PDB file of C-alpha atoms in Angstrom:
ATOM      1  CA  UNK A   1     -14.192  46.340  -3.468  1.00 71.00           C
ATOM      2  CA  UNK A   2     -13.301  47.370  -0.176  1.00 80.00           C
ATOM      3  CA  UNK A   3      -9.811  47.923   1.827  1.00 90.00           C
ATOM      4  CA  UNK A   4      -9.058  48.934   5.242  1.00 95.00           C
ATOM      5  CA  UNK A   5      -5.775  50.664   6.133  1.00 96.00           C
ATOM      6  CA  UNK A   6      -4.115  50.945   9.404  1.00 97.00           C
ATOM      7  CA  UNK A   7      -0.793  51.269  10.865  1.00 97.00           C
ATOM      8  CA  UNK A   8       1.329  48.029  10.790  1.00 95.00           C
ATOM      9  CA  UNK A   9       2.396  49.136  14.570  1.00 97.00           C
ATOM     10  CA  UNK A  10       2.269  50.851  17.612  1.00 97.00           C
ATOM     11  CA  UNK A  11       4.331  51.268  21.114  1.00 97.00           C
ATOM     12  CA  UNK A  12       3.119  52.415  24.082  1.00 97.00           C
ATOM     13  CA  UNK A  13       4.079  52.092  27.671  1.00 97.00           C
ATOM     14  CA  UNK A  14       1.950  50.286  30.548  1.00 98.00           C
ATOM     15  CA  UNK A  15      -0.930  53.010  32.157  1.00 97.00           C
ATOM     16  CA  UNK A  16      -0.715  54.886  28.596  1.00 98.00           C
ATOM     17  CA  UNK A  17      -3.552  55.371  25.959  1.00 98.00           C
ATOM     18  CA  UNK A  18      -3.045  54.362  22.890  1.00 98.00           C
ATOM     19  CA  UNK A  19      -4.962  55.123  19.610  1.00 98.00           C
ATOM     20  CA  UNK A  20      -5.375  52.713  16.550  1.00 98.00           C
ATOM     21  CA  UNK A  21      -6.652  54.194  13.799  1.00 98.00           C
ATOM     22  CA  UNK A  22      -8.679  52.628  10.583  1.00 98.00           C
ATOM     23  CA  UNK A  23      -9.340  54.149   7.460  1.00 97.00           C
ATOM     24  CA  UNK A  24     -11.660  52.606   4.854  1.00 94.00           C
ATOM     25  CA  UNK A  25     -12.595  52.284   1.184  1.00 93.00           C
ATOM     26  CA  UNK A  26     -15.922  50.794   1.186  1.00 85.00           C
ATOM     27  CA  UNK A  27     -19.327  50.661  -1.202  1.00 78.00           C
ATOM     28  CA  UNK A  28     -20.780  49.926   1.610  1.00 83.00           C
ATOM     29  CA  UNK A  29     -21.052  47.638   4.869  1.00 87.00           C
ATOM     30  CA  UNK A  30     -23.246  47.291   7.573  1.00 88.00           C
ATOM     31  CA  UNK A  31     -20.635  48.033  10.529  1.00 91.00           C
ATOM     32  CA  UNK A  32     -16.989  48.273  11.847  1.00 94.00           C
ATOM     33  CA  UNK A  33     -15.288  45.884  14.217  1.00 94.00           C
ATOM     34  CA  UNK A  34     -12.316  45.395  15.848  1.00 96.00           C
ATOM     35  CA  UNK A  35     -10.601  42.089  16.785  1.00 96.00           C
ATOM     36  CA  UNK A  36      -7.827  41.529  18.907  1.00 97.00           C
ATOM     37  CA  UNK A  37      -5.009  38.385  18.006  1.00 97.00           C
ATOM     38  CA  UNK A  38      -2.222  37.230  20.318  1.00 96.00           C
ATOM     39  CA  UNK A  39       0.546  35.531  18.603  1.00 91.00           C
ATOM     40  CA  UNK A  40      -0.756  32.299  17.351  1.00 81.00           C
ATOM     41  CA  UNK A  41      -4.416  32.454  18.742  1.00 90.00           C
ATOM     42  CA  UNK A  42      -7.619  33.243  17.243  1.00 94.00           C
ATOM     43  CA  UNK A  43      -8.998  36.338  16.832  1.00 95.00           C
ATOM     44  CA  UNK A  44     -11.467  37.475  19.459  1.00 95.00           C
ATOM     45  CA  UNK A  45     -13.978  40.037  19.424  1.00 93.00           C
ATOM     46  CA  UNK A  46     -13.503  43.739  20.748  1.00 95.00           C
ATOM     47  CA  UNK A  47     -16.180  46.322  19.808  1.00 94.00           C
ATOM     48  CA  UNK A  48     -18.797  46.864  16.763  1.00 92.00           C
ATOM     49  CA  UNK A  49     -19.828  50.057  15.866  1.00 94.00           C
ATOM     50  CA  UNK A  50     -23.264  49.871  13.381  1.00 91.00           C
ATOM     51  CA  UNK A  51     -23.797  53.716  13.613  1.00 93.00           C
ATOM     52  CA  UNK A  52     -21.189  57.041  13.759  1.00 96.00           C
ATOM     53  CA  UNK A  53     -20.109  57.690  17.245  1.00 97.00           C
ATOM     54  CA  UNK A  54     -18.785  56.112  20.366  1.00 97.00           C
ATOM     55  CA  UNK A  55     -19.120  52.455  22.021  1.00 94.00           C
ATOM     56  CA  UNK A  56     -17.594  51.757  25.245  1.00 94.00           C
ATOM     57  CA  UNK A  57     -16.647  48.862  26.450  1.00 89.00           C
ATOM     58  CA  UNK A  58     -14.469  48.824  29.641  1.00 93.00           C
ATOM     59  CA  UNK A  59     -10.977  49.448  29.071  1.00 96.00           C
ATOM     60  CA  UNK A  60     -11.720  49.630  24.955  1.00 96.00           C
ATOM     61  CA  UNK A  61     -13.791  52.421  22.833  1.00 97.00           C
ATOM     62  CA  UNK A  62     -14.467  52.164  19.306  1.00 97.00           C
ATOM     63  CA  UNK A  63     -15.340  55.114  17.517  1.00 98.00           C
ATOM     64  CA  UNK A  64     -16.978  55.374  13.947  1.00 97.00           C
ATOM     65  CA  UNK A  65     -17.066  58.708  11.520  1.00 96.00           C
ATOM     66  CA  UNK A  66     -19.331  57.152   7.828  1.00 94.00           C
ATOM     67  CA  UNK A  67     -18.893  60.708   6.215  1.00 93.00           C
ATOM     68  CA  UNK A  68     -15.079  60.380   7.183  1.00 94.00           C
ATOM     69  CA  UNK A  69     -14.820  56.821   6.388  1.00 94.00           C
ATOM     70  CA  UNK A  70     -12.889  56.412   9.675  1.00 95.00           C
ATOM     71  CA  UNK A  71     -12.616  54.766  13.020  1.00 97.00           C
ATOM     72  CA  UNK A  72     -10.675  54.124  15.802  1.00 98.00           C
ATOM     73  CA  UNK A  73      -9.830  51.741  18.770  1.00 98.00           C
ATOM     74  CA  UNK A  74      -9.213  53.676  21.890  1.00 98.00           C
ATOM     75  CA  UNK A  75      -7.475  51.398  24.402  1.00 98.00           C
ATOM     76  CA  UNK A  76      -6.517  53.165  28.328  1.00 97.00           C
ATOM     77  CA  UNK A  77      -4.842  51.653  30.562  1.00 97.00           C
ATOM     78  CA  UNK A  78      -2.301  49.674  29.161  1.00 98.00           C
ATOM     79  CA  UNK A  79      -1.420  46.652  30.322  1.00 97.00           C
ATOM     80  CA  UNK A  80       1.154  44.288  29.157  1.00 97.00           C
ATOM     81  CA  UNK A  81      -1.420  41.781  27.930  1.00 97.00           C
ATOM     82  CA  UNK A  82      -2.761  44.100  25.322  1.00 98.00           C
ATOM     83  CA  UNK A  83       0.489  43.425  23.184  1.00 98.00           C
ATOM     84  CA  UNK A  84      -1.441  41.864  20.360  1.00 97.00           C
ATOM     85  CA  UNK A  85      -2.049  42.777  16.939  1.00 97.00           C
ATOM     86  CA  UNK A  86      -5.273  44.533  16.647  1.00 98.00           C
ATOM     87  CA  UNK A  87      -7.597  44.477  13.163  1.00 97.00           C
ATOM     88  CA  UNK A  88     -10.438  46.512  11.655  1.00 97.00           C
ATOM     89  CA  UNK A  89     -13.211  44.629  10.069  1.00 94.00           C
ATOM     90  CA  UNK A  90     -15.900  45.513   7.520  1.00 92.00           C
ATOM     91  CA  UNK A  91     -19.440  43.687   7.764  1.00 87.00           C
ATOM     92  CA  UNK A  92     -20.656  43.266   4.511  1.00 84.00           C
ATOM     93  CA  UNK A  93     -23.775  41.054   3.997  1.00 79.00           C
ATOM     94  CA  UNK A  94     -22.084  37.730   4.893  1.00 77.00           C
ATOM     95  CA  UNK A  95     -18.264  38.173   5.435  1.00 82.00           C
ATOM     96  CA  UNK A  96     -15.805  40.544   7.149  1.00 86.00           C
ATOM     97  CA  UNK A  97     -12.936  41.732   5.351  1.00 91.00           C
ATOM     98  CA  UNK A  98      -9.728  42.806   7.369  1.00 94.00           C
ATOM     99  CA  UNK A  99      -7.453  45.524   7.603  1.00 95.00           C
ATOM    100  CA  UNK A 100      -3.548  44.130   7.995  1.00 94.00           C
ATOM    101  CA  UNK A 101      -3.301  44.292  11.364  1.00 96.00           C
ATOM    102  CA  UNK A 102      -1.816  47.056  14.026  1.00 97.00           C
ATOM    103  CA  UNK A 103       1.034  45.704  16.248  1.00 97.00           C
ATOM    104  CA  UNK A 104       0.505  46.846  19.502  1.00 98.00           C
ATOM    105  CA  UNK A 105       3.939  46.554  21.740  1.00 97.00           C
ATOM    106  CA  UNK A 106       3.070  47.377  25.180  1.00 98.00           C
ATOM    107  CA  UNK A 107       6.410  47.900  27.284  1.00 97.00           C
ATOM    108  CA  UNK A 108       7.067  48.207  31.070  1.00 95.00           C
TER     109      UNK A 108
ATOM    110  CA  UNK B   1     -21.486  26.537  25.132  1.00 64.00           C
ATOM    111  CA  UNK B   2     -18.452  25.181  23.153  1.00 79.00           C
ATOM    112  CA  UNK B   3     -16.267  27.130  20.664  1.00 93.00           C
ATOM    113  CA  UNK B   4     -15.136  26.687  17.083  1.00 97.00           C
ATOM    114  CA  UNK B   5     -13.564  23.563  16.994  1.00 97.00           C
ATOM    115  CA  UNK B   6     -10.960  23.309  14.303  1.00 98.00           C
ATOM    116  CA  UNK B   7      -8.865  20.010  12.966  1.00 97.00           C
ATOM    117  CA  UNK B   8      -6.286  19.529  12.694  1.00 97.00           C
ATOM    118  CA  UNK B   9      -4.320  22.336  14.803  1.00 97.00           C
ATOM    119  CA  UNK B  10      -1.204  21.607  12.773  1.00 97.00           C
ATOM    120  CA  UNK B  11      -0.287  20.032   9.422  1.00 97.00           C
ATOM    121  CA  UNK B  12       2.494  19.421   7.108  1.00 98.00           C
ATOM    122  CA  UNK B  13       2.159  18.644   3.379  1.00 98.00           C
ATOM    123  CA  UNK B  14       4.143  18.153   0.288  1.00 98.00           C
ATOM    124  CA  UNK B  15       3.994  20.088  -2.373  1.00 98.00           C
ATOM    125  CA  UNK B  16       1.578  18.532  -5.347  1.00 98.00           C
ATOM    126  CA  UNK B  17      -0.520  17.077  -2.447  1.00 98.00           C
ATOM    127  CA  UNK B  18      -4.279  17.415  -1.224  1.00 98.00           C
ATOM    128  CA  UNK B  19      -5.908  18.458   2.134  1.00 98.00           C
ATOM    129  CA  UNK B  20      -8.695  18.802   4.147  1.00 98.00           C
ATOM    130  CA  UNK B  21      -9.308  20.980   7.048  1.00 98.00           C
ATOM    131  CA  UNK B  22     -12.224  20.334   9.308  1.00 98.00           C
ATOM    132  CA  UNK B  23     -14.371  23.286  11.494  1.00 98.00           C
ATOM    133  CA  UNK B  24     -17.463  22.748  13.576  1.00 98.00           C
ATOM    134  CA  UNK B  25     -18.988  25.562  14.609  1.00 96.00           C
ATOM    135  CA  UNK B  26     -20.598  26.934  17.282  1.00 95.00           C
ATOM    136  CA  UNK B  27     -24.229  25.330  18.064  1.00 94.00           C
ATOM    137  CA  UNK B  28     -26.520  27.001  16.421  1.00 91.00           C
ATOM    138  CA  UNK B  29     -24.736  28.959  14.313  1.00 91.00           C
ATOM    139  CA  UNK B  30     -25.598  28.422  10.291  1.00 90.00           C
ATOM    140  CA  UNK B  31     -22.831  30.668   8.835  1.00 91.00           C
ATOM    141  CA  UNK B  32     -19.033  29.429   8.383  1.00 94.00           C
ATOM    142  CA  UNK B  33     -16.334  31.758   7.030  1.00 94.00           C
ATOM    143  CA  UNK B  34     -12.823  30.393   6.137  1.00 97.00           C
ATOM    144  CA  UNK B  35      -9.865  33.073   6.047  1.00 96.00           C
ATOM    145  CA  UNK B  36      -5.888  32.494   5.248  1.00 97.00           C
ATOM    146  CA  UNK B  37      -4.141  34.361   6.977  1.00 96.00           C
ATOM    147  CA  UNK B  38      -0.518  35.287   6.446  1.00 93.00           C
ATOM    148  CA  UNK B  39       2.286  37.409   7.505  1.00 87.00           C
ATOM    149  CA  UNK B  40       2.191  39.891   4.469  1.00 80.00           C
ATOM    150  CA  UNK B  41      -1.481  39.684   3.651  1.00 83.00           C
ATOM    151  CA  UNK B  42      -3.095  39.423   6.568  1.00 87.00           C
ATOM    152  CA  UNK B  43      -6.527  37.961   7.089  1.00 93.00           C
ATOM    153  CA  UNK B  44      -8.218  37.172   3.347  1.00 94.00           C
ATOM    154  CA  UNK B  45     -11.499  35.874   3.039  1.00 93.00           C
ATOM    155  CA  UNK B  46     -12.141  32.256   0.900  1.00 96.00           C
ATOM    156  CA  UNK B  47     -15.628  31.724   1.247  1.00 93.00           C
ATOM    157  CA  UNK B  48     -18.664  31.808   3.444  1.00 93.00           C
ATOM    158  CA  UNK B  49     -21.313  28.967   3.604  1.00 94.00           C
ATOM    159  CA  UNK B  50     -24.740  29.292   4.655  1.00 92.00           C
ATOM    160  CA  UNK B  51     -27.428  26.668   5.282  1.00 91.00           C
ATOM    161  CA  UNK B  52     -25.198  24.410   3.038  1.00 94.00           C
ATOM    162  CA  UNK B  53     -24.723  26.923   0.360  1.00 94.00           C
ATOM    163  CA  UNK B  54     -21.404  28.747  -0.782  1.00 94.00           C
ATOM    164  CA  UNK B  55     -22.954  32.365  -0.396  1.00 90.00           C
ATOM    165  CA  UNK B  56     -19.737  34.300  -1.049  1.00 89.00           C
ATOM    166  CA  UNK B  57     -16.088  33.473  -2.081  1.00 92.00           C
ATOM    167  CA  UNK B  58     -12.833  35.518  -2.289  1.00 92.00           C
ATOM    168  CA  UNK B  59      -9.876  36.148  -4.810  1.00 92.00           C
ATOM    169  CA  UNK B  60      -8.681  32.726  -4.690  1.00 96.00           C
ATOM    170  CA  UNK B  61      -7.693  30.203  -7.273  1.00 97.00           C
ATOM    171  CA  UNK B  62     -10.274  26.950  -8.102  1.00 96.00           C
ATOM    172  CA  UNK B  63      -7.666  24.768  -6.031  1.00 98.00           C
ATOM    173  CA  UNK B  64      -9.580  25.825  -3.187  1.00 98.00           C
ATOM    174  CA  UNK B  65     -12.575  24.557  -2.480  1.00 97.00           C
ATOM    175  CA  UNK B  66     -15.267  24.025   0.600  1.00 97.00           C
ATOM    176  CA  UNK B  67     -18.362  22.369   1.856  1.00 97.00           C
ATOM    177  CA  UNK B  68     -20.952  22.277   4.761  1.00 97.00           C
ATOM    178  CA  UNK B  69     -23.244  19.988   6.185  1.00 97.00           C
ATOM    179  CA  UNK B  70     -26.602  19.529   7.042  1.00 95.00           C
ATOM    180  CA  UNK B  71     -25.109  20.231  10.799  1.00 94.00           C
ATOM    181  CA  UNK B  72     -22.871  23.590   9.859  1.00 94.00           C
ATOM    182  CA  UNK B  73     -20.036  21.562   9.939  1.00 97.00           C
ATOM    183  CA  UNK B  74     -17.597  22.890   7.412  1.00 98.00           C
ATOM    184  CA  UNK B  75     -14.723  21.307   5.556  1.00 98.00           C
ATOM    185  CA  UNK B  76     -12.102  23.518   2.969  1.00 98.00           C
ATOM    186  CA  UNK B  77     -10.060  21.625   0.187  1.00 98.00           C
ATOM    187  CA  UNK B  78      -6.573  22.203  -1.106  1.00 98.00           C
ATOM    188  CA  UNK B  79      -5.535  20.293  -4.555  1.00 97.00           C
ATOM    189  CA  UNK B  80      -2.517  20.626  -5.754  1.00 98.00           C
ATOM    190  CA  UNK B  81      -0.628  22.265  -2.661  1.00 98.00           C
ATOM    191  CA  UNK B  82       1.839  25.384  -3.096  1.00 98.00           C
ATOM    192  CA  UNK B  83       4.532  26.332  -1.374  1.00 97.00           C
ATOM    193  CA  UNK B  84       2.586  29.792  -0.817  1.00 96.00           C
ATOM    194  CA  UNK B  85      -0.389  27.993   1.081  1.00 97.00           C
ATOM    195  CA  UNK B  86       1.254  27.529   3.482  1.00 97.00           C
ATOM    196  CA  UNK B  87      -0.531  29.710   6.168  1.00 97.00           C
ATOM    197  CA  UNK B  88      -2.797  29.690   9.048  1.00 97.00           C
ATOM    198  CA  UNK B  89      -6.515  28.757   8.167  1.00 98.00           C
ATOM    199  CA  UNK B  90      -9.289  30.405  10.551  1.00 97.00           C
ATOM    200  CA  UNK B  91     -12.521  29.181  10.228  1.00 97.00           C
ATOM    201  CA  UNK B  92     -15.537  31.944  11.737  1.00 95.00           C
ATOM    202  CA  UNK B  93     -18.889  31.322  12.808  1.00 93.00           C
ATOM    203  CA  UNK B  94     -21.735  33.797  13.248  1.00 89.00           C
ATOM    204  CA  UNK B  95     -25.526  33.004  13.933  1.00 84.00           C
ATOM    205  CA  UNK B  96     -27.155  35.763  11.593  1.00 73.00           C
ATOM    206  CA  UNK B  97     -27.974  34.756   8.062  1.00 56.00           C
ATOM    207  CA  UNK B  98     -26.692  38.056   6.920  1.00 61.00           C
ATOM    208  CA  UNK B  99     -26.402  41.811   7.605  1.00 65.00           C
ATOM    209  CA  UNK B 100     -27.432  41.245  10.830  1.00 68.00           C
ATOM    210  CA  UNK B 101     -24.077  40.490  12.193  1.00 72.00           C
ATOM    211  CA  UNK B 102     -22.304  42.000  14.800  1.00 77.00           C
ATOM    212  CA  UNK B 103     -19.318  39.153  15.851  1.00 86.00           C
ATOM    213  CA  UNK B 104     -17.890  36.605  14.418  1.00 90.00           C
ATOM    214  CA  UNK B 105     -16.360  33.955  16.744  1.00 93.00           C
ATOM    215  CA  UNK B 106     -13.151  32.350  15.342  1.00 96.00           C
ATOM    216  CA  UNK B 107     -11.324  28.758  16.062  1.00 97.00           C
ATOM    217  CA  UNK B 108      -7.424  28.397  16.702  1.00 96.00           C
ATOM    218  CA  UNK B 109      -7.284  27.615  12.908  1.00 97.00           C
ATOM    219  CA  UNK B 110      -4.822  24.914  11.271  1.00 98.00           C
ATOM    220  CA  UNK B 111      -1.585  25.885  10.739  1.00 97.00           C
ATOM    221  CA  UNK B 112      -0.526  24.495   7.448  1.00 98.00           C
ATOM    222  CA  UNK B 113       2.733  24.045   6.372  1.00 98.00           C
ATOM    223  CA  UNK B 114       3.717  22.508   2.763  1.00 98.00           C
ATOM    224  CA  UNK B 115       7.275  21.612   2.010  1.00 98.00           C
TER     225      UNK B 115
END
């Protein structure tokens, strides 16, 4: 099986950097994503890390470690419409399966 | 190019009662993935159709149950509604036939509600 943990949430203020970190359980999976969900929308697409390291992608990093079977979501800048919940994903050959969700609550 | 369309956006249902939720994929796209999603468990995967066929399903009971068409389209089943389905439904789409994903594109889901 696999699980995904994360923290359930996380403040920051606007201009800040925040950190959400991802921790995994996994036989195996082909990459690690991150979505982004504002209350009652869909989830969109944020970053997909196939191999260890660092992908940029304005604002938003995503960072993979396989031997540490961790990632992370790197968001700078802050701005008040990054209060969303944020999710780690597992590809394995067909489906993604989710972490719970990080809370992000950006304030003024 | 048009998103995941999914219908209905809203429902209510009694309990004991059937439904049917309805997602159309992007063009092109072959694979469908339907998640519940709810506040204490998150997003949890139901099944994933390919080319017509069920490829993968989750942990859920037999009372849920799903199709596609010859055109991607995608319909999920309820029988015998709970008060604990009551949840939002996201249906996914995503071009590769597998491992060769990178994104999956999601619709607003149906929020379903059973009383």
């Amino acid at each position: 099986g696999q699980s995904l943990e994360q923290p359930s949430e996380v403040t920051a203020v606007e201009g800040a950097i925040v950190q959400i970190n991802c921790t995994y359980q996994t036989s195996g999976f082909y990459g690690l994503s991150w979505y982004q969900q504002h209350d009652g929308g869909a989830p969109t697409f944020l970053s997909y890390n196939a191999l260890d390291g660092l992908e940029e992608t304005g604002r938003f990093s995503s960072f993979l470690s396989r031997s540490d079977s961790y990632g992370y979501l790197l968001l700078q800048e802050l701005q008040m419409k990054d209060s969303a919940s944020y999710f780690c994903a597992v590809w394995g050959y067909s489906t993604l399966t989710f972490g719970k969700g990080t809370m992000l609550l950006v304030s003024p | 190019k048009a998103g995941v369309t999914q219908t209905p956006r809203y429902l209510i249902k009694t309990r004991g009662q059937q439904v049917t939720l309805s997602c159309s994929p992007i063009s092109g796209h072959r694979s469908v993935s339907w998640y519940q999603q709810t506040p204490g468990q998150g997003l949890q995967f139901l099944f994933e159709y390919f080319s017509e066929t069920q490829r993968n399903k989750g942990n859920f009971p037999g009372r849920f149950s799903g199709r596609q068409f010859s055109n991607s389209r995608s319909e999920m089943n309820v029988s015998t509604l709970e008060l604990g389905d009551s949840a939002l439904y996201l249906c996914a789409s995503s071009s590769q036939g597998g491992g060769g994903n990178t994104e999956a594109f999601f619709g607003q889901g149906t929020r379903l509600t059973v009383v």
